[in-house]
Coordinates of C-alpha atoms in Angstrom, one line a residue:
Chain A
M1 CA -189.0 -18.4 -48.6
N2 CA -193.2 -18.1 -48.7
A3 CA -194.4 -15.9 -46.1
L4 CA -196.2 -17.8 -44.0
I5 CA -193.7 -20.1 -43.0
I6 CA -191.4 -16.8 -42.1
Q7 CA -194.1 -15.2 -40.1
K8 CA -193.7 -19.1 -38.2
L9 CA -190.1 -18.4 -38.0
L10 CA -191.1 -15.2 -36.3
K11 CA -192.8 -16.5 -34.0
C12 CA -189.3 -18.8 -32.3
S13 CA -187.9 -16.6 -29.7
L14 CA -184.5 -16.6 -31.3
F15 CA -186.0 -15.1 -34.7
R16 CA -187.5 -12.0 -32.2
D17 CA -185.4 -9.2 -33.1
F18 CA -185.6 -9.8 -37.1
D19 CA -188.7 -8.0 -39.1
S20 CA -190.3 -10.5 -42.2
V21 CA -188.1 -8.9 -45.4
E22 CA -184.5 -8.7 -43.7
L23 CA -185.2 -12.6 -42.2
T24 CA -186.7 -13.4 -46.0
K25 CA -183.6 -11.7 -47.2
L26 CA -180.8 -13.6 -45.2
L27 CA -182.5 -16.6 -46.2
A28 CA -182.8 -16.5 -49.8
D29 CA -180.0 -18.0 -51.1
Y30 CA -180.1 -20.4 -48.1
N31 CA -181.6 -24.0 -48.9
T32 CA -184.5 -24.0 -46.3
P33 CA -186.5 -27.8 -46.3
L34 CA -189.7 -28.1 -44.7
Q35 CA -190.0 -31.7 -43.4
I36 CA -194.1 -32.7 -42.8
H37 CA -194.8 -35.8 -40.3
S38 CA -198.4 -36.5 -39.1
V39 CA -198.6 -37.7 -36.0
D40 CA -197.2 -40.8 -34.3
H41 CA -194.0 -41.3 -36.5
L42 CA -190.9 -41.5 -35.6
I43 CA -189.2 -38.5 -37.4
M44 CA -185.3 -38.7 -36.3
Q45 CA -183.2 -41.9 -34.7
R46 CA -180.6 -40.8 -32.1
G47 CA -177.1 -41.1 -34.3
D48 CA -178.8 -39.3 -37.4
I49 CA -175.9 -36.1 -38.4
L50 CA -177.1 -32.9 -37.5
D51 CA -175.7 -30.7 -40.1
S52 CA -178.9 -28.1 -40.3
L53 CA -180.4 -25.7 -37.5
L54 CA -184.0 -27.6 -37.1
I55 CA -186.8 -25.4 -36.2
L56 CA -189.7 -27.1 -35.1
L57 CA -192.5 -24.3 -36.8
T58 CA -195.7 -25.9 -35.5
G59 CA -197.1 -29.2 -33.0
R60 CA -195.3 -31.0 -30.7
L61 CA -192.2 -33.2 -30.4
Q62 CA -191.0 -35.9 -27.8
A63 CA -187.8 -36.6 -27.3
Q64 CA -186.7 -40.0 -26.4
I65 CA -183.8 -42.2 -26.2
Q66 CA -184.5 -46.0 -25.8
G67 CA -184.0 -47.7 -22.8
L68 CA -182.9 -51.3 -21.4
N69 CA -184.6 -53.9 -22.8
G70 CA -186.6 -51.6 -25.6
K71 CA -188.4 -49.8 -23.4
T72 CA -188.3 -46.0 -24.6
L73 CA -188.2 -43.1 -21.9
R74 CA -189.3 -39.2 -22.9
V75 CA -186.4 -37.4 -22.4
E76 CA -188.0 -34.5 -23.3
V77 CA -190.8 -32.5 -25.5
L78 CA -190.4 -30.1 -27.4
K79 CA -193.6 -27.4 -28.3
D80 CA -193.7 -25.3 -31.9
A81 CA -191.2 -22.3 -32.2
S82 CA -189.0 -23.3 -30.8
P83 CA -185.3 -24.9 -32.1
I84 CA -184.5 -28.8 -31.6
A85 CA -180.8 -29.6 -30.2
S86 CA -179.4 -26.2 -31.1
G87 CA -176.0 -27.1 -28.9
I88 CA -175.5 -31.1 -31.2
L89 CA -175.3 -29.0 -34.1
F90 CA -172.0 -26.9 -33.2
S91 CA -170.6 -30.6 -31.0
H92 CA -167.8 -32.5 -32.6
D93 CA -170.2 -35.4 -32.8
N94 CA -173.1 -34.0 -34.5
R95 CA -175.2 -36.8 -34.6
L96 CA -178.7 -36.4 -32.9
P97 CA -178.7 -37.6 -29.2
V98 CA -182.6 -38.7 -29.1
S99 CA -184.8 -40.4 -31.3
L100 CA -188.0 -37.3 -31.7
Y101 CA -191.3 -38.9 -32.0
S102 CA -194.6 -37.0 -34.0
E103 CA -196.9 -36.2 -30.9
T104 CA -199.0 -34.3 -33.3
D105 CA -198.9 -33.4 -36.9
V106 CA -195.8 -31.3 -37.2
E107 CA -194.0 -28.9 -39.4
I108 CA -190.2 -28.6 -39.1
L109 CA -187.8 -26.2 -40.9
S110 CA -184.0 -26.9 -41.7
I111 CA -181.8 -23.9 -41.9
P112 CA -178.0 -24.9 -43.4
K113 CA -175.0 -24.4 -40.1
A114 CA -173.7 -21.4 -42.4
A115 CA -176.9 -19.5 -42.8
V116 CA -177.4 -20.0 -38.7
L117 CA -174.0 -18.1 -38.6
K118 CA -174.5 -15.7 -41.2
L119 CA -177.7 -15.1 -38.6
C120 CA -175.3 -14.7 -36.1
H121 CA -172.6 -12.0 -37.6
S122 CA -176.7 -10.2 -38.6
S123 CA -177.6 -9.8 -35.4
Q124 CA -176.4 -9.9 -31.9
S125 CA -180.3 -10.5 -30.7
F126 CA -180.2 -13.7 -32.1
M127 CA -176.4 -14.3 -31.4
N128 CA -177.1 -13.8 -27.9
G129 CA -180.0 -16.3 -28.6
Y130 CA -178.9 -18.8 -29.0
F131 CA -175.7 -18.9 -26.8
T132 CA -178.8 -18.4 -24.2
D133 CA -180.2 -21.5 -25.4
M134 CA -177.4 -23.7 -25.3
G135 CA -176.6 -22.1 -21.8
D136 CA -179.8 -23.3 -20.7
K137 CA -179.6 -26.8 -22.1
I138 CA -175.9 -27.2 -19.8
S139 CA -177.6 -25.8 -16.8
L140 CA -180.3 -28.3 -16.8
L141 CA -178.5 -31.6 -18.0
A142 CA -175.7 -30.8 -14.9
E143 CA -178.9 -30.2 -12.4
K144 CA -180.0 -33.6 -14.2
I145 CA -177.3 -35.1 -13.2
R146 CA -176.8 -33.8 -9.6
L147 CA -180.6 -34.2 -9.3
Y148 CA -179.0 -38.5 -9.7
Q149 CA -177.9 -39.2 -7.2
F150 CA -181.0 -38.5 -4.7
N151 CA -183.5 -41.4 -4.7
T152 CA -187.9 -40.3 -4.6
I153 CA -189.0 -37.4 -5.8
R154 CA -188.8 -35.4 -2.4
Q155 CA -185.6 -36.0 -2.1
K156 CA -184.8 -34.8 -5.7
I157 CA -187.6 -31.4 -4.7
S158 CA -185.5 -31.0 -1.7
G159 CA -182.3 -30.8 -2.7
Y160 CA -183.2 -28.7 -5.5
L161 CA -184.4 -26.4 -3.4
L162 CA -181.8 -25.9 -1.3
G163 CA -180.2 -25.8 -5.6
L164 CA -181.9 -22.7 -5.3
I165 CA -180.9 -21.2 -1.8
G166 CA -177.8 -22.2 -2.4
A167 CA -175.3 -20.7 0.0
R168 CA -177.5 -16.9 0.2
N169 CA -179.9 -17.3 3.4
L170 CA -183.2 -17.2 1.2
T171 CA -186.9 -18.3 2.8
T172 CA -188.5 -17.8 -1.0
V173 CA -186.3 -19.2 -4.1
K174 CA -188.3 -19.0 -7.5
L175 CA -189.0 -22.2 -9.7
L176 CA -186.4 -21.5 -12.5
H177 CA -188.5 -24.5 -14.5
S178 CA -192.6 -25.3 -15.0
K179 CA -193.4 -28.0 -13.1
E180 CA -193.3 -30.1 -16.9
V181 CA -189.7 -29.4 -17.3
L182 CA -188.8 -30.3 -13.9
A183 CA -190.8 -33.1 -13.8
E184 CA -188.3 -34.2 -16.7
I185 CA -185.1 -33.1 -15.2
M186 CA -185.5 -35.3 -11.7
G187 CA -187.1 -38.0 -14.1
V188 CA -190.3 -38.6 -12.5
A189 CA -194.2 -38.6 -13.9
R190 CA -195.6 -35.0 -14.1
P191 CA -198.8 -36.3 -11.7
S192 CA -196.2 -37.7 -8.7
L193 CA -194.1 -34.2 -8.7
S194 CA -197.2 -32.2 -8.3
R195 CA -198.6 -34.3 -5.5
E196 CA -195.7 -34.7 -3.7
F197 CA -195.1 -30.8 -3.6
S198 CA -199.0 -30.7 -2.3
K199 CA -198.0 -33.1 0.5
L200 CA -194.5 -31.0 1.4
V201 CA -196.9 -28.0 1.7
Q202 CA -199.5 -30.1 4.1
E203 CA -197.2 -31.0 6.4
G204 CA -196.1 -27.1 6.9
I205 CA -192.6 -27.2 5.2
L206 CA -193.5 -24.8 1.5
E207 CA -195.1 -22.9 0.7
V208 CA -195.3 -22.6 -2.5
N209 CA -197.1 -20.0 -5.0
G210 CA -197.2 -20.2 -8.8
K211 CA -193.0 -20.3 -9.2
N212 CA -192.7 -18.7 -5.9
V213 CA -192.1 -21.5 -3.5
I214 CA -191.5 -20.4 0.3
I215 CA -189.5 -22.4 2.5
L216 CA -191.0 -22.4 6.5
D217 CA -188.8 -25.0 7.6
C218 CA -185.7 -25.1 6.0
S219 CA -183.5 -27.3 8.6
R220 CA -186.8 -29.9 8.1
L221 CA -186.1 -29.7 4.4
Q222 CA -182.8 -30.4 4.9
E223 CA -183.3 -33.5 6.3
L224 CA -185.8 -34.9 4.1
L225 CA -181.8 -35.3 2.2
F226 CA -181.2 -38.1 4.9
E227 CA -185.0 -40.0 4.5
D228 CA -185.0 -42.8 3.1
Chain B
M1 CA -152.7 -6.4 -21.3
N2 CA -149.7 -7.4 -20.5
A3 CA -147.8 -8.8 -23.6
L4 CA -147.3 -12.8 -21.5
I5 CA -150.9 -13.5 -20.6
I6 CA -151.9 -12.2 -24.6
Q7 CA -149.3 -14.8 -24.7
K8 CA -150.6 -17.4 -23.2
L9 CA -154.5 -17.0 -24.5
L10 CA -153.8 -17.3 -27.6
K11 CA -152.6 -21.0 -26.4
C12 CA -155.9 -21.3 -25.7
S13 CA -158.2 -22.7 -28.9
L14 CA -160.6 -20.3 -28.9
F15 CA -158.0 -17.9 -29.5
R16 CA -155.9 -19.7 -31.9
D17 CA -157.0 -17.2 -35.0
F18 CA -155.9 -14.2 -33.7
D19 CA -152.7 -12.5 -33.6
S20 CA -151.0 -10.7 -30.6
V21 CA -151.6 -6.7 -31.7
E22 CA -155.6 -7.8 -33.1
L23 CA -156.2 -9.7 -29.7
T24 CA -154.3 -7.0 -27.8
K25 CA -156.1 -4.2 -29.3
L26 CA -159.8 -5.8 -28.8
L27 CA -159.9 -6.0 -25.4
A28 CA -158.0 -2.5 -25.0
D29 CA -161.8 -1.8 -23.6
Y30 CA -162.2 -4.1 -21.1
N31 CA -161.0 -4.8 -17.8
T32 CA -160.1 -8.7 -17.3
P33 CA -158.6 -8.9 -14.0
L34 CA -155.8 -12.0 -13.7
Q35 CA -156.8 -14.0 -10.5
I36 CA -153.6 -16.2 -8.9
H37 CA -154.6 -19.2 -6.8
S38 CA -151.8 -21.2 -5.3
V39 CA -152.2 -24.9 -4.9
D40 CA -155.0 -26.6 -2.5
H41 CA -157.7 -24.2 -2.3
L42 CA -161.4 -23.3 -3.1
I43 CA -161.2 -21.0 -6.1
M44 CA -165.2 -20.8 -7.3
Q45 CA -167.8 -22.4 -5.3
R46 CA -171.1 -23.6 -6.7
G47 CA -174.1 -21.1 -6.9
D48 CA -171.2 -18.5 -7.3
I49 CA -172.5 -15.9 -10.6
L50 CA -170.5 -15.9 -13.6
D51 CA -170.7 -12.6 -15.9
S52 CA -166.8 -13.1 -17.1
L53 CA -165.8 -15.5 -19.5
L54 CA -163.2 -17.4 -17.3
I55 CA -160.1 -18.3 -18.9
L56 CA -157.8 -21.0 -17.0
L57 CA -154.6 -19.6 -18.8
T58 CA -152.3 -22.0 -16.4
G59 CA -152.5 -24.8 -13.9
R60 CA -155.2 -27.1 -12.5
L61 CA -158.6 -26.7 -11.4
Q62 CA -161.1 -29.7 -10.3
A63 CA -164.1 -29.1 -10.9
Q64 CA -166.8 -30.7 -8.0
I65 CA -169.6 -31.2 -6.3
Q66 CA -170.9 -31.8 -2.8
G67 CA -172.3 -34.9 -2.6
L68 CA -174.6 -36.3 -0.1
N69 CA -173.6 -36.3 3.6
G70 CA -170.5 -34.1 2.8
K71 CA -168.5 -36.4 0.6
T72 CA -167.0 -34.1 -2.4
L73 CA -167.1 -36.1 -6.5
R74 CA -164.7 -35.1 -8.4
V75 CA -166.9 -33.9 -11.7
E76 CA -164.4 -32.9 -14.6
V77 CA -160.6 -32.0 -14.9
L78 CA -159.5 -28.5 -16.1
K79 CA -156.5 -28.0 -18.5
D80 CA -154.2 -25.2 -18.4
A81 CA -155.8 -22.9 -21.7
S82 CA -159.4 -24.0 -21.5
P83 CA -162.4 -21.7 -21.2
I84 CA -164.0 -23.0 -17.6
A85 CA -167.9 -23.2 -18.1
S86 CA -168.4 -20.6 -21.3
G87 CA -171.8 -21.9 -21.4
I88 CA -173.3 -21.0 -18.2
L89 CA -172.1 -17.1 -18.9
F90 CA -175.3 -17.2 -20.9
S91 CA -177.3 -19.4 -19.4
H92 CA -180.4 -17.6 -17.8
D93 CA -179.1 -19.2 -14.4
N94 CA -175.5 -18.0 -14.3
R95 CA -174.6 -19.2 -11.5
L96 CA -171.4 -22.1 -11.2
P97 CA -173.0 -25.9 -11.2
V98 CA -169.6 -26.9 -9.5
S99 CA -167.1 -25.8 -7.0
L100 CA -163.9 -25.4 -7.9
Y101 CA -160.5 -26.6 -6.4
S102 CA -156.5 -25.9 -7.4
E103 CA -154.8 -29.2 -7.9
T104 CA -152.1 -26.8 -8.5
D105 CA -150.8 -23.3 -8.8
V106 CA -153.3 -21.3 -11.6
E107 CA -154.0 -18.2 -13.3
I108 CA -157.1 -17.3 -14.7
L109 CA -158.4 -14.2 -16.5
S110 CA -161.6 -13.0 -16.1
I111 CA -163.3 -11.5 -20.3
P112 CA -166.5 -9.8 -19.4
K113 CA -169.8 -11.1 -21.2
A114 CA -169.5 -7.6 -23.3
A115 CA -166.2 -8.5 -24.5
V116 CA -167.0 -12.2 -25.8
L117 CA -169.6 -10.9 -27.7
K118 CA -167.1 -8.8 -29.7
L119 CA -164.6 -10.6 -29.9
C120 CA -168.1 -13.4 -31.3
H121 CA -168.2 -10.5 -34.5
S122 CA -164.5 -9.7 -34.6
S123 CA -163.4 -13.5 -35.8
Q124 CA -165.1 -16.1 -37.1
S125 CA -162.9 -18.8 -35.9
F126 CA -164.0 -17.7 -31.9
M127 CA -167.7 -17.3 -33.0
N128 CA -167.2 -21.2 -34.1
G129 CA -165.2 -22.7 -31.0
Y130 CA -166.7 -21.2 -28.8
F131 CA -170.2 -23.2 -29.5
T132 CA -167.9 -26.1 -30.7
D133 CA -166.8 -25.3 -26.8
M134 CA -170.9 -25.5 -25.5
G135 CA -172.0 -28.1 -27.9
D136 CA -169.1 -30.8 -26.5
K137 CA -170.5 -29.8 -23.3
I138 CA -174.0 -30.8 -24.3
S139 CA -173.2 -34.0 -26.2
L140 CA -171.0 -35.0 -23.1
L141 CA -173.6 -34.6 -20.9
A142 CA -176.4 -36.1 -22.3
E143 CA -174.2 -39.2 -23.3
K144 CA -172.9 -39.2 -19.5
I145 CA -177.1 -39.2 -18.9
R146 CA -178.0 -42.0 -21.0
L147 CA -174.6 -44.0 -19.3
Y148 CA -176.0 -43.5 -15.8
Q149 CA -179.0 -46.4 -16.8
F150 CA -176.0 -49.3 -16.7
N151 CA -174.7 -50.7 -13.5
T152 CA -171.4 -51.6 -14.0
I153 CA -168.5 -50.7 -15.8
R154 CA -168.8 -53.2 -18.0
Q155 CA -171.8 -52.5 -19.4
K156 CA -170.9 -48.5 -19.3
I157 CA -168.8 -49.2 -22.4
S158 CA -170.2 -51.8 -23.9
G159 CA -173.4 -48.8 -23.9
Y160 CA -170.5 -47.0 -24.5
L161 CA -169.4 -48.8 -28.0
L162 CA -172.4 -49.6 -29.4
G163 CA -174.0 -46.3 -29.4
L164 CA -171.2 -45.5 -31.3
I165 CA -172.3 -48.1 -33.8
G166 CA -174.9 -46.2 -33.6
A167 CA -177.0 -47.7 -36.5
R168 CA -174.0 -48.0 -38.7
N169 CA -173.1 -51.8 -39.1
L170 CA -169.1 -50.7 -38.1
T171 CA -166.4 -52.9 -36.5
T172 CA -164.3 -50.3 -36.0
V173 CA -165.1 -47.6 -33.8
K174 CA -162.9 -44.3 -32.7
L175 CA -163.4 -42.9 -29.3
L176 CA -164.8 -40.0 -28.9
H177 CA -162.8 -38.9 -25.8
S178 CA -160.0 -39.8 -23.9
K179 CA -159.8 -42.6 -21.0
E180 CA -159.7 -39.6 -18.9
V181 CA -162.1 -37.9 -20.4
L182 CA -164.2 -41.0 -21.1
A183 CA -163.7 -42.0 -16.8
E184 CA -165.2 -38.3 -16.6
I185 CA -168.7 -39.5 -18.3
M186 CA -169.2 -42.6 -16.7
G187 CA -168.2 -41.5 -13.0
V188 CA -166.3 -44.2 -12.9
A189 CA -162.0 -44.3 -12.2
R190 CA -159.6 -43.6 -15.0
P191 CA -157.4 -47.3 -13.5
S192 CA -161.2 -49.3 -13.2
L193 CA -161.9 -48.5 -16.3
S194 CA -158.9 -49.3 -18.1
R195 CA -158.6 -52.8 -16.1
E196 CA -162.0 -53.1 -17.5
F197 CA -161.0 -52.5 -21.4
S198 CA -158.0 -54.9 -20.9
K199 CA -160.4 -57.7 -19.7
L200 CA -162.6 -57.7 -22.6
V201 CA -159.3 -57.3 -24.9
Q202 CA -158.4 -60.7 -23.2
E203 CA -162.0 -62.2 -23.5
G204 CA -161.5 -61.5 -26.8
I205 CA -164.5 -59.6 -27.5
L206 CA -162.9 -55.8 -28.2
E207 CA -158.8 -55.0 -29.4
V208 CA -158.0 -51.6 -28.7
N209 CA -155.1 -49.5 -31.3
G210 CA -155.3 -45.6 -29.2
K211 CA -159.2 -44.0 -29.6
N212 CA -159.4 -46.5 -32.0
V213 CA -161.7 -49.8 -31.2
I214 CA -162.5 -53.2 -33.0
I215 CA -165.1 -55.3 -32.4
L216 CA -164.4 -58.7 -32.7
D217 CA -167.7 -60.1 -31.6
C218 CA -170.4 -57.9 -31.2
S219 CA -173.0 -59.9 -30.2
R220 CA -171.1 -60.7 -27.3
L221 CA -170.5 -56.7 -26.4
Q222 CA -174.8 -56.9 -26.6
E223 CA -175.1 -59.7 -24.3
L224 CA -173.1 -57.6 -21.5
L225 CA -176.1 -54.6 -21.3
F226 CA -178.1 -57.1 -19.9
E227 CA -175.0 -59.4 -17.6
D228 CA -175.6 -57.8 -13.6

């Protein structure tokens, strides 16, 4: 494999514990094609079979589903040096659940399933990373489903924060996701989410420092859940 | 570990390629506590930390979330010889996303994360099985989210079947899930789902033979998506 591609692959956290010589050697026996697509193209369609691990080496992809009336819904944005639908590769139903659309020029490397299994055996860090990638996806989807029961953005934020507090009596919680991912989980636009957070700050309910949120008025936060 | 417990563990598909001597030896270095609970108890709460793989050896558990107004929603039913929340163990956020309630007397074995990693290294089949278990969970949650856009059970069935057909021009599709799991994915009661399937059969839109569904009138099925 081309040394430049190996360098790009090493930037992906899954591969962080390999060195370039070792990784080149491990992948030498496999066909690992590179796809290059330009901006604004449908790269893969919902239902396409995944039999390789796809790594987005450079660029940005949008995961979309077709809503009712043919309207396209953005589900997720993938950025360079990240695996694409890593979990689906091992599902009994290994069809891509979303369509992929290029937001920039993109380079995508395919690593066959057999090579992925070999990498798992060669590196504890790779295997752990792959498990964590899938586990994080499950947590994210489970949270997304839980937040569906709330109608407004205020309720969703309240439900999310109260979920972080859980049974513990915390007054400070750390957001588990960036505002961008949080907006995706809640199925709302990023600016609307920020606006609603600001309102909650202005109302003296929260204080926000980056990912740390101080809950100033927890009983008010709980009341929000039941407001229209 | 007790030979009887090993026998129960071997019934779980993850462990199918081990023999009892090998599995006993692999787990000998780890503490693998067994919990026994009687029927109708809350076993674990949403938010509890998972640092071991939990295997339901015998009995039946209900995964629940607390809905608004404190109402309990059944998310999933787990049956004996199956892993519990296998994906969450490897998530950055390794807190249980559901509460677990015993529908019968249950026996639950805890296998520490370090032992799970060792089992992965010892057995390709175990590692593959673990990946598949997580991958299937991701597929199921993604489909659940997709079907949220449909309001009625008829629409959900139609959306599900059209999803199976995909871009291909099939007239026969195989359901990927049992009716029980399908009802869980759609968030509807099992009898309501069966009733709606029967209606679609009566109306000459479908023919159902176990998991095989013959689509007799695909254009009618597509129209259903847009009906109220």
